[in-house]
XYZ file of N, CA and C in Angstrom:
333
model
N 31.925 34.536 39.684
C 31.643 35.925 39.826
C 31.268 36.525 38.813
N 32.614 35.856 37.887
C 32.144 36.474 36.471
C 31.044 36.537 35.359
N 30.831 35.426 36.000
C 28.521 35.090 35.093
C 28.199 36.544 35.393
N 28.094 36.098 37.188
C 27.499 36.575 38.356
C 26.996 38.253 37.486
N 28.488 38.818 37.100
C 28.827 40.377 36.282
C 28.354 40.025 35.113
N 28.605 39.039 34.275
C 27.742 39.553 32.678
C 26.448 39.355 32.587
N 25.480 38.995 33.623
C 24.375 38.654 34.184
C 23.433 40.081 34.578
N 24.062 40.182 35.346
C 24.016 41.550 35.459
C 23.742 43.033 34.766
N 25.343 43.042 34.134
C 25.358 43.319 33.014
C 24.338 44.224 31.885
N 24.261 42.547 31.378
C 23.097 41.630 30.334
C 22.231 42.343 30.755
N 21.629 41.996 31.896
C 20.177 42.404 32.604
C 19.355 44.295 32.568
N 21.081 44.720 33.081
C 20.985 46.035 32.751
C 20.013 47.107 31.528
N 21.167 45.955 30.512
C 21.235 46.289 28.977
C 19.513 46.232 28.032
N 19.672 45.609 28.450
C 17.514 44.510 28.016
C 16.907 45.655 28.569
N 17.393 45.522 30.348
C 15.846 46.442 31.265
C 15.197 47.627 30.866
N 16.766 48.640 30.351
C 16.794 49.741 30.954
C 16.905 50.109 29.761
N 17.127 49.534 28.303
C 16.872 49.605 26.601
C 18.168 50.132 26.300
N 18.975 49.962 27.223
C 20.473 51.155 27.075
C 21.211 50.890 25.474
N 21.173 49.790 24.800
C 21.284 49.614 23.655
C 20.179 50.318 22.245
N 19.546 50.543 22.909
C 18.307 51.960 22.297
C 19.155 52.991 22.082
N 20.202 53.332 22.812
C 20.206 54.791 22.517
C 22.148 54.939 21.223
N 21.470 55.174 19.950
C 22.514 55.220 19.217
C 23.733 56.105 19.572
N 23.893 56.950 20.604
C 25.449 56.864 21.022
C 25.701 55.964 22.218
N 25.089 54.662 22.388
C 25.775 54.501 23.327
C 27.125 53.842 23.333
N 28.278 53.962 24.285
C 29.947 53.632 23.991
C 30.193 51.895 25.014
N 30.482 51.879 24.682
C 31.362 50.201 26.157
C 32.002 51.425 26.732
N 32.677 52.778 27.075
C 33.449 53.593 27.980
C 31.708 53.458 28.946
N 30.732 54.103 28.208
C 29.599 53.649 29.361
C 28.795 52.669 30.057
N 29.357 51.695 29.628
C 28.479 50.699 30.467
C 30.588 50.021 31.639
N 31.486 50.527 31.010
C 33.015 50.693 31.648
C 32.551 50.954 32.868
N 32.458 52.266 32.592
C 32.405 53.192 33.548
C 30.947 53.269 34.674
N 29.926 52.362 34.330
C 28.343 52.440 35.034
C 28.806 51.341 35.425
N 28.906 50.338 36.102
C 30.079 49.288 36.112
C 31.276 48.812 37.147
N 31.476 49.966 36.934
C 33.284 50.463 37.243
C 33.857 48.807 36.674
N 33.955 48.286 35.886
C 35.235 47.809 35.537
C 36.107 48.034 34.709
N 36.958 47.419 34.061
C 38.025 47.688 32.302
C 37.188 47.408 31.602
N 38.171 47.699 29.703
C 37.342 47.504 28.960
C 38.399 45.665 28.670
N 39.714 46.019 29.731
C 39.928 44.348 29.463
C 38.660 43.098 30.237
N 38.166 43.393 31.413
C 37.451 43.305 31.688
C 36.107 42.836 31.285
N 35.052 43.914 30.752
C 34.072 43.538 30.184
C 34.482 42.597 28.320
N 35.612 43.062 27.945
C 35.744 42.064 26.576
C 36.278 40.456 26.744
N 36.489 39.921 27.777
C 36.678 38.846 28.642
C 35.371 38.090 28.901
N 34.688 39.117 29.800
C 32.849 39.142 29.562
C 32.262 38.241 28.855
N 32.586 39.180 27.425
C 31.746 39.267 26.489
C 32.550 37.413 25.729
N 33.818 37.225 25.759
C 34.565 36.190 25.219
C 33.826 35.190 26.079
N 34.137 35.120 27.382
C 33.726 34.167 27.281
C 31.868 33.730 27.914
N 30.430 34.151 28.077
C 29.257 34.754 28.808
C 28.385 35.227 26.885
N 28.909 35.385 26.158
C 28.033 35.880 24.565
C 28.963 35.467 23.296
N 29.353 34.163 24.208
C 30.049 33.278 22.335
C 31.146 34.203 21.817
N 31.646 35.309 22.497
C 33.176 35.626 21.511
C 32.801 36.901 20.967
N 31.390 37.174 21.167
C 31.419 39.023 19.995
C 31.695 39.339 20.735
N 32.621 40.554 19.974
C 33.363 42.185 20.404
C 31.013 43.284 20.802
N 31.796 43.816 21.628
C 30.638 45.136 22.394
C 30.206 45.269 21.465
N 30.335 45.932 19.916
C 29.155 46.795 19.166
C 28.797 45.671 18.299
N 28.759 43.980 18.020
C 28.132 42.653 17.607
C 26.912 43.025 18.380
N 27.274 42.368 19.531
C 27.252 42.346 21.077
C 25.404 43.198 21.249
N 25.779 44.776 21.397
C 25.380 45.626 21.570
C 24.028 45.273 19.949
N 24.091 45.461 18.922
C 23.985 44.947 17.738
C 23.027 44.287 17.545
N 23.549 42.833 18.803
C 22.293 41.826 17.767
C 21.659 42.288 18.995
N 21.080 43.553 19.601
C 19.876 43.847 21.157
C 19.183 44.329 19.692
N 19.640 45.063 19.044
C 19.047 45.726 18.363
C 17.933 45.907 17.046
N 18.890 44.421 16.149
C 18.216 44.250 14.817
C 17.179 43.231 15.612
N 17.507 42.139 16.741
C 16.057 41.884 17.101
C 14.959 41.908 17.395
N 15.238 43.404 17.360
C 14.074 44.176 18.546
C 13.681 45.055 17.430
N 14.547 45.066 15.666
C 14.351 45.875 14.719
C 13.155 44.307 14.298
N 13.648 43.055 14.551
C 12.748 42.576 13.070
C 10.587 42.219 13.738
N 10.855 42.104 15.745
C 10.047 42.865 15.943
C 9.148 43.777 15.833
N 9.593 44.922 15.666
C 8.937 45.944 15.667
C 8.643 45.372 13.982
N 8.952 45.565 13.216
C 8.449 45.317 11.856
C 7.722 44.300 11.247
N 7.598 43.248 11.952
C 6.691 42.334 12.141
C 5.071 42.472 12.921
N 5.231 43.390 14.465
C 4.120 43.744 14.274
C 3.875 45.403 13.787
N 4.403 46.082 13.601
C 4.052 47.425 13.942
C 4.145 48.028 12.895
N 3.910 47.287 11.306
C 3.595 48.140 10.209
C 3.431 50.298 10.109
N 2.680 49.820 11.160
C 2.339 51.746 11.060
C 3.969 52.196 11.078
N 4.565 51.535 11.453
C 5.622 52.489 11.316
C 6.754 52.523 11.026
N 7.499 53.112 10.088
C 8.321 53.435 8.869
C 9.504 53.080 9.565
N 10.256 52.126 8.065
C 11.682 51.704 8.612
C 12.341 52.418 9.505
N 12.508 53.538 9.036
C 13.944 55.221 8.898
C 12.465 55.167 10.924
N 11.512 54.790 11.283
C 11.441 55.322 13.036
C 11.613 53.799 13.642
N 11.412 52.851 13.262
C 12.032 51.305 13.434
C 13.558 51.639 14.332
N 14.196 52.048 13.067
C 15.879 52.657 13.102
C 16.223 53.188 14.113
N 15.559 53.676 14.739
C 15.909 55.247 15.501
C 15.083 54.631 16.761
N 13.991 54.129 16.597
C 13.787 53.398 18.296
C 14.737 52.497 18.612
N 15.897 51.797 18.030
C 16.035 51.036 18.469
C 17.636 51.039 18.592
N 18.155 52.620 18.277
C 19.796 52.976 18.052
C 20.594 52.716 17.043
N 19.450 52.465 16.117
C 20.293 52.539 14.647
C 20.353 53.359 14.009
N 20.904 53.468 12.528
C 20.925 54.790 12.352
C 19.846 53.857 10.576
N 19.255 54.519 9.718
C 18.500 54.091 9.210
C 19.602 52.576 7.989
N 20.847 53.193 8.009
C 21.654 52.384 6.446
C 22.065 51.737 7.307
N 22.588 51.805 8.802
C 23.338 50.924 9.489
C 21.947 49.747 9.476
N 20.783 49.301 9.903
C 20.070 48.943 10.442
C 19.769 47.846 9.352
N 19.614 48.516 7.975
C 19.885 48.340 6.584
C 20.881 46.593 6.391
N 22.013 47.417 7.411
C 23.700 46.169 6.848
C 22.841 45.044 7.594
N 22.869 45.728 8.989
C 22.582 44.367 9.903
C 21.384 43.549 10.084
N 20.576 44.113 9.263
C 18.993 44.069 8.944
C 19.190 42.398 8.172
N 20.505 42.889 7.091
C 20.161 41.663 5.587
C 21.893 40.731 6.347
N 22.472 41.039 6.842
C 23.769 40.325 7.327
C 23.266 38.691 8.267
N 22.230 39.786 8.998
C 21.117 39.028 9.888
C 20.383 37.325 9.667
N 19.389 38.790 8.824
C 18.213 37.739 8.182
C 18.822 37.286 6.378
N 18.871 37.611 6.396
C 19.767 38.286 4.584
C 18.887 38.333 3.158
N 17.573 39.363 4.085
C 17.232 40.559 3.157
C 16.952 41.967 4.321
N 17.593 42.767 3.303
C 17.005 43.899 4.344
C 15.592 44.047 4.381
N 15.207 45.256 5.879
C 14.156 45.143 6.034
C 13.049 45.455 5.007
N 13.558 46.005 4.475
C 11.998 46.792 3.131
C 11.098 45.113 3.213
N 12.537 44.723 2.187
C 12.309 43.226 1.855
C 11.393 41.828 2.673
N 11.628 42.373 4.047
C 11.253 41.068 4.663
C 9.912 41.495 5.046
N 9.787 43.196 5.005
C 8.098 43.318 5.450
C 7.345 43.641 4.331
N 7.337 42.862 3.106
C 6.855 42.914 2.184
C 6.854 41.898 1.207
N 7.904 40.589 2.797
C 6.827 39.160 1.980
C 6.283 39.093 3.400
N 5.698 39.744 4.450
C 4.891 39.524 5.406
C 3.268 39.697 4.844
N 3.547 40.658 3.721
C 1.894 41.560 2.652
C 1.137 40.794 2.608
């Protein structure tokens, strides 16, 4: 039951791009799926590698930002940040944490 529920939550977050809403909160997911905060945390611990809810959501955001930076040079870094649910400073921090360089530095490596 747990894996099935996690897969359903994960699928909705991906397919509806819920992560791209900068105002997305844990409570939004809890209410939508009728589960407790504790249950959501348990699901993330068990099926998402033990990450916190913000880490789980930021993972979607930073991966999509990476793809947009790579394949859409016409978009500014700020546009990309807003598209995926980050503020520009947050994208910079999360991207650097994940990929070891800022989005701008990564983009210059592509040129």
